[in-house]
PDB file of C-alpha atoms in Angstrom:
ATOM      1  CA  UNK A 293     -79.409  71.907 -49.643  1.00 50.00           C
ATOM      2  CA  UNK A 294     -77.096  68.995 -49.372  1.00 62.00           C
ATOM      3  CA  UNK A 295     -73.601  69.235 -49.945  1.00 69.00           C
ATOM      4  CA  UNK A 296     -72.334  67.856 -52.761  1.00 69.00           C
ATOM      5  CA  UNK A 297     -68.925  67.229 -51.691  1.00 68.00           C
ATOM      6  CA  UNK A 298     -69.914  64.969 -49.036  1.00 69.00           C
ATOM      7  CA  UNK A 299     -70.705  62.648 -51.809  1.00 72.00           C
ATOM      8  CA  UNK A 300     -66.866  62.539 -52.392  1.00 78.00           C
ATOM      9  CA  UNK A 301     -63.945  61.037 -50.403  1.00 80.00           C
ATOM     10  CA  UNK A 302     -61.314  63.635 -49.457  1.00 81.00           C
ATOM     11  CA  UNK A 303     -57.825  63.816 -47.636  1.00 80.00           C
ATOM     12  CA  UNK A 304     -54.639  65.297 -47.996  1.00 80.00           C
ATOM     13  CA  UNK A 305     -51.508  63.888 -50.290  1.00 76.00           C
ATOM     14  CA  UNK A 306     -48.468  65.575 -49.854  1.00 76.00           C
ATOM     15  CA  UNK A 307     -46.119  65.134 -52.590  1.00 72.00           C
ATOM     16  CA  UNK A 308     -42.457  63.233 -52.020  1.00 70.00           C
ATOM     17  CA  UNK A 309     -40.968  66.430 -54.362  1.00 66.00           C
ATOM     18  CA  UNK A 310     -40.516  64.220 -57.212  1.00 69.00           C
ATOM     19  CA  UNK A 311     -43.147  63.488 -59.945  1.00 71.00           C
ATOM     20  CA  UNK A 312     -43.071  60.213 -61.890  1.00 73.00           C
ATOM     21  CA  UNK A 313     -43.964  61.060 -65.991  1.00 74.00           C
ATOM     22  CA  UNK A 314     -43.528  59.061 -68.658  1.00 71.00           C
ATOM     23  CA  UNK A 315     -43.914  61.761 -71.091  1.00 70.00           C
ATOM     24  CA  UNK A 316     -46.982  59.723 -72.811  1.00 71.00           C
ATOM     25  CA  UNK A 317     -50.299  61.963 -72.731  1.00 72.00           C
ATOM     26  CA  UNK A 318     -52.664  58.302 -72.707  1.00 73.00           C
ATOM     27  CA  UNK A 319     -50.782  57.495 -69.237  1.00 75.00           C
ATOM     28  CA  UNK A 320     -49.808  61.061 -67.653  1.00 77.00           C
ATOM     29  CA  UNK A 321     -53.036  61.877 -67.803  1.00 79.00           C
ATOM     30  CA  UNK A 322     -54.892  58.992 -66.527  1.00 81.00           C
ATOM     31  CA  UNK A 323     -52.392  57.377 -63.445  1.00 81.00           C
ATOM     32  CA  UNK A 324     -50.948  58.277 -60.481  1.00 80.00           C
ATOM     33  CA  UNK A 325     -48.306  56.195 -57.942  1.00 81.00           C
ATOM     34  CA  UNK A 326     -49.333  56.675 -54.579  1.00 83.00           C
ATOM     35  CA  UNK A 327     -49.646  54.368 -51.800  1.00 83.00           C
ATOM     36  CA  UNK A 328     -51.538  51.515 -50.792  1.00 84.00           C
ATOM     37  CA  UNK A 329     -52.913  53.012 -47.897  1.00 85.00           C
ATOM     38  CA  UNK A 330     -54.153  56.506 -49.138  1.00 87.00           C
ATOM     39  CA  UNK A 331     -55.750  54.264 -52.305  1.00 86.00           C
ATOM     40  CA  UNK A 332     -58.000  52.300 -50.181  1.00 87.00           C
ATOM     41  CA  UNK A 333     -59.294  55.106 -48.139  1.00 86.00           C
ATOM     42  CA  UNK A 334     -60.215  57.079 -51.718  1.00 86.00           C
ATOM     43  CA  UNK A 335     -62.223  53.720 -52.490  1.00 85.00           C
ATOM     44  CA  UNK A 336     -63.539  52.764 -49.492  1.00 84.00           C
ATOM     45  CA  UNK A 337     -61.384  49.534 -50.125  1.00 86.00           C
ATOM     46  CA  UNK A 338     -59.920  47.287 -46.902  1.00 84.00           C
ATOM     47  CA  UNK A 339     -58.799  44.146 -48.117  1.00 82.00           C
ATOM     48  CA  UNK A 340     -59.986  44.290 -51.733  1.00 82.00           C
ATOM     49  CA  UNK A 341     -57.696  44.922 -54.644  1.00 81.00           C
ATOM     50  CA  UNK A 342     -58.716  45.691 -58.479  1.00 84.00           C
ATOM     51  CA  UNK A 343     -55.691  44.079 -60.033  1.00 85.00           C
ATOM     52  CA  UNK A 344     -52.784  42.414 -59.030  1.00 87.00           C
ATOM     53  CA  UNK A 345     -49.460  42.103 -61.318  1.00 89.00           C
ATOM     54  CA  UNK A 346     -46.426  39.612 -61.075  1.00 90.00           C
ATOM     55  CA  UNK A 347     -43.235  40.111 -62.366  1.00 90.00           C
ATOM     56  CA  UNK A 348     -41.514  36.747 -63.243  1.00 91.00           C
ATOM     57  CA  UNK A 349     -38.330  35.468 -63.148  1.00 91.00           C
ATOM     58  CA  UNK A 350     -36.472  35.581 -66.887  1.00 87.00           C
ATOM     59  CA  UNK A 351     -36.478  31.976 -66.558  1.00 90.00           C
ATOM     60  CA  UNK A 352     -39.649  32.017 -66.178  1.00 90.00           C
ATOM     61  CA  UNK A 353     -42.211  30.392 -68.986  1.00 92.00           C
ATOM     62  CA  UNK A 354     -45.008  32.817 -69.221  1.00 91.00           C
ATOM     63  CA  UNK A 355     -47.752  30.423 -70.633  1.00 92.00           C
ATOM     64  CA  UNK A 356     -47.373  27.848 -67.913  1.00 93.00           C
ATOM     65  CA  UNK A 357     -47.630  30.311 -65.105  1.00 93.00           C
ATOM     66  CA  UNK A 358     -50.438  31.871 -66.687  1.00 92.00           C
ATOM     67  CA  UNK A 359     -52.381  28.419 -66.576  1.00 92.00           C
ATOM     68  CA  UNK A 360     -51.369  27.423 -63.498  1.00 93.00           C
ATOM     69  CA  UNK A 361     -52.545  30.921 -62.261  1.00 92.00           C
ATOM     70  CA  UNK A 362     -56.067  30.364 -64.037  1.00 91.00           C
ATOM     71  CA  UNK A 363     -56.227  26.848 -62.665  1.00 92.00           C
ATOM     72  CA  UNK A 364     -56.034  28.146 -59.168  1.00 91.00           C
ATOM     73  CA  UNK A 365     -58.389  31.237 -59.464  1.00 88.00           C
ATOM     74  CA  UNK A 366     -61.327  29.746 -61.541  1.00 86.00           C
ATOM     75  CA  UNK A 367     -63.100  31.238 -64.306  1.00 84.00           C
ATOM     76  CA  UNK A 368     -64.275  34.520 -62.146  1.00 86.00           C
ATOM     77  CA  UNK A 369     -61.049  36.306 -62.489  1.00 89.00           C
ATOM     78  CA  UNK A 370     -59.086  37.915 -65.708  1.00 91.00           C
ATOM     79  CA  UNK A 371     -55.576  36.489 -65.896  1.00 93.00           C
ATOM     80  CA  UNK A 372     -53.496  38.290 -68.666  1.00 92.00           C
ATOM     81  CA  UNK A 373     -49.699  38.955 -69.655  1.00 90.00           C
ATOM     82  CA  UNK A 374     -48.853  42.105 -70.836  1.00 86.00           C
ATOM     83  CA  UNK A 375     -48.817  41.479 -74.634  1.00 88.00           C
ATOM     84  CA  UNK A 376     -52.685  40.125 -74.027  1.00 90.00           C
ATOM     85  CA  UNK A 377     -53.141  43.901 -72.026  1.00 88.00           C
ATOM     86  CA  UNK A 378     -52.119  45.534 -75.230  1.00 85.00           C
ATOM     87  CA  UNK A 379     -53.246  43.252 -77.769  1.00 88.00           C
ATOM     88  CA  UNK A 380     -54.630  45.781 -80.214  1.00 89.00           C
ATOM     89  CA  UNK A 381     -51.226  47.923 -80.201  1.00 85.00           C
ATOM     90  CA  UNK A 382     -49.433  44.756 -80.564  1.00 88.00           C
ATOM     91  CA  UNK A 383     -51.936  43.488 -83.425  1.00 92.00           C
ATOM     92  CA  UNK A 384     -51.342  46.612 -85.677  1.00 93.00           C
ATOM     93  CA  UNK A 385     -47.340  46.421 -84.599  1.00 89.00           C
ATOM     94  CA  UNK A 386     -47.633  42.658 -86.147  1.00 91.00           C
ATOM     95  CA  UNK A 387     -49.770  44.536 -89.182  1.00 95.00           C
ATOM     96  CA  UNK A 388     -46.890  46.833 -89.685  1.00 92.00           C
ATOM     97  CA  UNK A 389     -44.354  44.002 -89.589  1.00 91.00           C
ATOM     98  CA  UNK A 390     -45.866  42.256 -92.265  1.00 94.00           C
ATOM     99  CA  UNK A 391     -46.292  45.599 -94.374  1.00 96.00           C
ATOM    100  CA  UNK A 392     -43.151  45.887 -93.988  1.00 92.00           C
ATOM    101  CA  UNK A 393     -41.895  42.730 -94.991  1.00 93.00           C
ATOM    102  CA  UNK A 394     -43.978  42.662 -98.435  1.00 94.00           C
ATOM    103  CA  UNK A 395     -42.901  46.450 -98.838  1.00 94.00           C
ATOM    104  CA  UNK A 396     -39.281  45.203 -98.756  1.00 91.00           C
ATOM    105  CA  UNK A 397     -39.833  42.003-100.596  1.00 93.00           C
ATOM    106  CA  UNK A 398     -41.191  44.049-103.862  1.00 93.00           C
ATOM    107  CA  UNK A 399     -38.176  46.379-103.509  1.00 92.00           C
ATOM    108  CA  UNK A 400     -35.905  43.192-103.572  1.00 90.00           C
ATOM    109  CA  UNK A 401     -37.984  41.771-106.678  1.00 89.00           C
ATOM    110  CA  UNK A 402     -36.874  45.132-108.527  1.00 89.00           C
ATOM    111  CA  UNK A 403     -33.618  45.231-107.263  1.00 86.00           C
ATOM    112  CA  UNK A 404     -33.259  41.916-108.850  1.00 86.00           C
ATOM    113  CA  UNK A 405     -33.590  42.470-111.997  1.00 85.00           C
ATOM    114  CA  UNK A 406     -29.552  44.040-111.793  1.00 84.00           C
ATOM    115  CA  UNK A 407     -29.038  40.594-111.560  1.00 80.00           C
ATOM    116  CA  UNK A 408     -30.689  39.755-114.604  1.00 82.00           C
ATOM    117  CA  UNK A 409     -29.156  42.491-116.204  1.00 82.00           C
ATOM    118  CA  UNK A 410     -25.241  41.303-115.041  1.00 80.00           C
ATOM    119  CA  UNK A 411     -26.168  37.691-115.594  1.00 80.00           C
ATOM    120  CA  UNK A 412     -27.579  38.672-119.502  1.00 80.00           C
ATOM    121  CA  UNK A 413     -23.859  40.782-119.800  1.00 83.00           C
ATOM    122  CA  UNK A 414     -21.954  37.860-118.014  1.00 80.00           C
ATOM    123  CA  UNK A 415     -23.522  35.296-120.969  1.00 79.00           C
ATOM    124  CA  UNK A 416     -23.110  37.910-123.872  1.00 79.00           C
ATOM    125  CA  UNK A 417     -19.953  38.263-122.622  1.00 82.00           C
ATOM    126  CA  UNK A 418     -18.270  34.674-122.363  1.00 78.00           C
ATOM    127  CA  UNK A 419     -20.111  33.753-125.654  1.00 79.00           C
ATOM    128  CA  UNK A 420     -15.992  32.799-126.933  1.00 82.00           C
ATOM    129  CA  UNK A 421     -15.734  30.988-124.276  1.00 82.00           C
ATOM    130  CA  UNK A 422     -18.697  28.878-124.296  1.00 78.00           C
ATOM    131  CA  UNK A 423     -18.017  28.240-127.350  1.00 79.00           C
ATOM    132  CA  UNK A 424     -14.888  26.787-126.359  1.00 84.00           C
ATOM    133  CA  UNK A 425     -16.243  24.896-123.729  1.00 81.00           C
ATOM    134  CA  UNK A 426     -18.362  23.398-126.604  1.00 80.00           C
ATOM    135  CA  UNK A 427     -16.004  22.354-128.246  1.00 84.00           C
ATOM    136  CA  UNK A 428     -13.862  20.660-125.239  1.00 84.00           C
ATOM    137  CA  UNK A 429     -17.267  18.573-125.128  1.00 83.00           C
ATOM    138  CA  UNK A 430     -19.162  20.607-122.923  1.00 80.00           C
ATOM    139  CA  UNK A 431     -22.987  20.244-123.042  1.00 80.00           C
ATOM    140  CA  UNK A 432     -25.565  22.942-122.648  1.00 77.00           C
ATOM    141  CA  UNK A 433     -26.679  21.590-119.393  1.00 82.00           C
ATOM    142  CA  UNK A 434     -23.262  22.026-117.674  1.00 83.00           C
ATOM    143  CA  UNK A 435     -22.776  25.598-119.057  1.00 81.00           C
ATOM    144  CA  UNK A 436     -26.314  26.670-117.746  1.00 82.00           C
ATOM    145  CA  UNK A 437     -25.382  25.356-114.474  1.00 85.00           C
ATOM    146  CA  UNK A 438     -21.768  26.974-114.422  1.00 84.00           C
ATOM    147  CA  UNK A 439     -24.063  30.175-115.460  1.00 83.00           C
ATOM    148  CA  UNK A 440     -26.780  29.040-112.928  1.00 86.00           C
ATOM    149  CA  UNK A 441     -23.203  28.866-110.160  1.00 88.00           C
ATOM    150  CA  UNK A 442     -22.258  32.223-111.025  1.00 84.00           C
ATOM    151  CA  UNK A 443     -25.528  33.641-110.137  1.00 85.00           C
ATOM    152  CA  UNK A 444     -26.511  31.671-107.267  1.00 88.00           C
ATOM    153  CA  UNK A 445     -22.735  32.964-105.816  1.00 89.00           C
ATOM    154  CA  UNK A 446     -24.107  36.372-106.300  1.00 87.00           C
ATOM    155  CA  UNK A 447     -27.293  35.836-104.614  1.00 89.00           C
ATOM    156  CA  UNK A 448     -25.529  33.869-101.648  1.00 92.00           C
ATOM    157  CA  UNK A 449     -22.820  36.355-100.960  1.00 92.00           C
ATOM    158  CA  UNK A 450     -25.732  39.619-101.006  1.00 90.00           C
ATOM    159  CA  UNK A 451     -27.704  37.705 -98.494  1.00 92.00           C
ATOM    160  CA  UNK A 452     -24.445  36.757 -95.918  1.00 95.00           C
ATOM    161  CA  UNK A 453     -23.527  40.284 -96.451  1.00 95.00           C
ATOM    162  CA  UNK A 454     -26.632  42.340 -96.012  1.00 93.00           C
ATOM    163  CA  UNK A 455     -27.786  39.240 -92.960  1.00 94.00           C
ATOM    164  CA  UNK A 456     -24.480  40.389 -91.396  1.00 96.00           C
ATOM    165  CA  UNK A 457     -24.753  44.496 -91.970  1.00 96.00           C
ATOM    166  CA  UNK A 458     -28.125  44.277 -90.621  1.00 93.00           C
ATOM    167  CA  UNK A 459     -27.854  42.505 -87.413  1.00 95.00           C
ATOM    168  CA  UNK A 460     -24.226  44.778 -87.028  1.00 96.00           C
ATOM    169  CA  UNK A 461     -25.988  47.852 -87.085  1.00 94.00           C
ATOM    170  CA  UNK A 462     -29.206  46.583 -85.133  1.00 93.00           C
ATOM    171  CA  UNK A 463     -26.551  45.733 -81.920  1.00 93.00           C
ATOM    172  CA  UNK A 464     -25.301  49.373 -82.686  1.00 93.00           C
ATOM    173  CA  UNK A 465     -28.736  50.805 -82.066  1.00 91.00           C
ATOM    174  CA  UNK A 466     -29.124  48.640 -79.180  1.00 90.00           C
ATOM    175  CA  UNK A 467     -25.886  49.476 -77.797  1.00 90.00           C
ATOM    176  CA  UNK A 468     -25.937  53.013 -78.387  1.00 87.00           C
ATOM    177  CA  UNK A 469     -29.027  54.408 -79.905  1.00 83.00           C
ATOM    178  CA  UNK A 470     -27.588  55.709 -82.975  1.00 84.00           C
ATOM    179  CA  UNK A 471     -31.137  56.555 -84.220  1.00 84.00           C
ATOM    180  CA  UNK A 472     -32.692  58.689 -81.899  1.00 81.00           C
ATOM    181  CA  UNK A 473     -36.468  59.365 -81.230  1.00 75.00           C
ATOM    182  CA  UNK A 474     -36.677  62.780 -81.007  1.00 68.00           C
ATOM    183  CA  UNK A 475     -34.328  65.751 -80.962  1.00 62.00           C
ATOM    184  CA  UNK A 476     -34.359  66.285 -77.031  1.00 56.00           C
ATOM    185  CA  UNK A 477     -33.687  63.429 -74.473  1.00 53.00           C
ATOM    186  CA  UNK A 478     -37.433  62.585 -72.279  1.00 56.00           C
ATOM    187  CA  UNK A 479     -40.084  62.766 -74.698  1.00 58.00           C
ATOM    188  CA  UNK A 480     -40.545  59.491 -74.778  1.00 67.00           C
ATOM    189  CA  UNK A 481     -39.631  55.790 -72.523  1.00 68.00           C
ATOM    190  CA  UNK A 482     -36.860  55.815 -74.142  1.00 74.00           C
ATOM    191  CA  UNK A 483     -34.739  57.934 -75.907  1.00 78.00           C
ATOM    192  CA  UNK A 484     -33.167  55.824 -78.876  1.00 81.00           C
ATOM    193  CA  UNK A 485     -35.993  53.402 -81.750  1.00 83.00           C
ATOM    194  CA  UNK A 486     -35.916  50.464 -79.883  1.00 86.00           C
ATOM    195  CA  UNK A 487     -34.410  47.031 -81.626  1.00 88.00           C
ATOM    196  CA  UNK A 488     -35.159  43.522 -80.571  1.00 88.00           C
ATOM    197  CA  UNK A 489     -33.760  40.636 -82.903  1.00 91.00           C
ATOM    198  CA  UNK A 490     -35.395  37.531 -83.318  1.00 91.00           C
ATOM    199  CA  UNK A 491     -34.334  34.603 -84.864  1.00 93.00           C
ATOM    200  CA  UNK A 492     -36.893  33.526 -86.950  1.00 93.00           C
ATOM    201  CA  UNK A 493     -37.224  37.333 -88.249  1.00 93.00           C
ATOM    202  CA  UNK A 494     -33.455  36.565 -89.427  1.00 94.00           C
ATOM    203  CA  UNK A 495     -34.183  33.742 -91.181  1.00 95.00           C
ATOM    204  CA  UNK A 496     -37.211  34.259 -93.052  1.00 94.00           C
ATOM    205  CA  UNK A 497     -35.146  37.437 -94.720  1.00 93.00           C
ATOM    206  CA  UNK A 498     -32.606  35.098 -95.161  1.00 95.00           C
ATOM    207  CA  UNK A 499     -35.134  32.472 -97.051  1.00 95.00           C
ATOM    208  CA  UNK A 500     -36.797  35.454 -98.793  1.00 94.00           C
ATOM    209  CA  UNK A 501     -33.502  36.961-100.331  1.00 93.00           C
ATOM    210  CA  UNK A 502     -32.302  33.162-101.258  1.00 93.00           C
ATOM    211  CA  UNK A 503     -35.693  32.637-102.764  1.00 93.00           C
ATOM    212  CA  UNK A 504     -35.873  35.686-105.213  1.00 91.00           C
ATOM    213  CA  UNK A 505     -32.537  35.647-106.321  1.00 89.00           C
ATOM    214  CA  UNK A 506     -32.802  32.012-107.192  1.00 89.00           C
ATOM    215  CA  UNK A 507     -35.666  32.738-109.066  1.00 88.00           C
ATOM    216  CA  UNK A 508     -34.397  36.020-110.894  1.00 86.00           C
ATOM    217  CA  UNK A 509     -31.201  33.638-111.711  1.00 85.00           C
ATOM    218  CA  UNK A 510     -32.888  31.035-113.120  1.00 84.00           C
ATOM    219  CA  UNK A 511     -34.603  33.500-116.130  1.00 78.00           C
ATOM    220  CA  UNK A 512     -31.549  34.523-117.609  1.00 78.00           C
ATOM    221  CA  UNK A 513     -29.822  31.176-117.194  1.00 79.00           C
ATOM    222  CA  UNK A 514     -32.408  28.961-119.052  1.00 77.00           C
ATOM    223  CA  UNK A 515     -34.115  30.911-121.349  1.00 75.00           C
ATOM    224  CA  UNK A 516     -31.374  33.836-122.386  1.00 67.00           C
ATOM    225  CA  UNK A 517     -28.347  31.502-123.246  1.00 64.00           C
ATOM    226  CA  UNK A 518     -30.313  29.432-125.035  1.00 65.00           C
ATOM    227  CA  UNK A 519     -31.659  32.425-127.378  1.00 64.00           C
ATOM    228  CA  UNK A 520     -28.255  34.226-127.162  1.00 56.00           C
ATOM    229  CA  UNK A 521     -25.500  31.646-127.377  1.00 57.00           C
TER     230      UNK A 521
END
């Protein structure tokens, strides 16, 4: 009876006394680093090679060495960057992202309606006082838009503020991991939630926040004071 073995390449790896883990089952469990040379023998490989990956200067522009890369090697080979490698975890990261966002937005909406609730107060309130703006010749338009001020001041100084809190405590993390990934150090890549900030991120909050409170100022402003005062 044949041996089965002989169906199998076989030799001998002796191990450096240190073990490389990234403490992720998908990748513990499937790769190995080892060399060149012990690889090729395992796949009766000489010259061949499966993959090849580049690591690019930070200057570097991604896209245009990709094409230039595709250019040279034809249609027969598989040139990717490493976000097109993971596309699917990326994909439901961008999923999240936007869950997130709407999540955050609807908590804003109902946050908002404190302002409608100060702004309603704020016009109850000065109701003497408009009335002696009246009477210094004041017209309804330029109360609404000293009320329509007030509120848009309110909505302005929130967004600076929380804009600036936000990115503060997102170099905090970066700098020194204040929120932690699990209770011991090693079970994951890293040890604290990693933070990147982008600018465009930044400023669609800050358009979003602008938007809604403009919009949850304007209510009060236009149709309150002109059933209350």
């Amino acid at each position: 009876m044949a041996n089965p073995n002989a169906s199998f390449n076989r030799d001998y790896l002796h191990s450096p006394g240190t073990i490389f883990v990234v403490n992720q089952q998908p990748y513990d469990s499937k790769y190995i680093l080892t060399s060149l040379g012990f690889l090729r023998r395992m796949l009766d490989y000489s010259t061949e090679v499966s993959a090849i990956e580049l690591k690019l200067k930070p200057e570097a522009n991604t896209s245009t060495v990709q094409a230039k890369i595709e250019q040279m090697l034809g249609e027969e080979f598989l040139v990717q960057d490493r976000y097109q490698q993971q596309a699917d975890v990326f994909r439901i990261m961008e999923i999240e992202k936007l869950i997130s966002y709407l999540f955050l937005t609807f908590i804003l909406a109902v946050a908002c309606f404190n302002v409608i609730g100060s702004l309603s107060m704020l016009i109850l309130d000065k109701k003497d006082d408009v009335v002696t703006l009246r009477s210094l010749g004041a017209d309804d338009k330029l109360i609404a838009r000293i009320f329509l001020f007030e509120g848009r001041l309110i909505t302005v100084s929130g967004a600076v503020t929380g804009v600036v809190l936000g990115l503060l405590l997102c170099f905090i993390q970066q700098k020194f991991g204040l929120i932690s990934l699990g209770e011991g150090t090693g079970a994951f890549v890293v040890d604290a939630y990693p933070v990147s900030v982008h600018a465009w991120d930044v400023a669609l909050i800050f358009i979003t926040v602008l938007t809604v409170g403009f919009l949850s100022v304007w209510y009060p402003v236009r149709y309150l004071s002109k059933r209350l005062l």
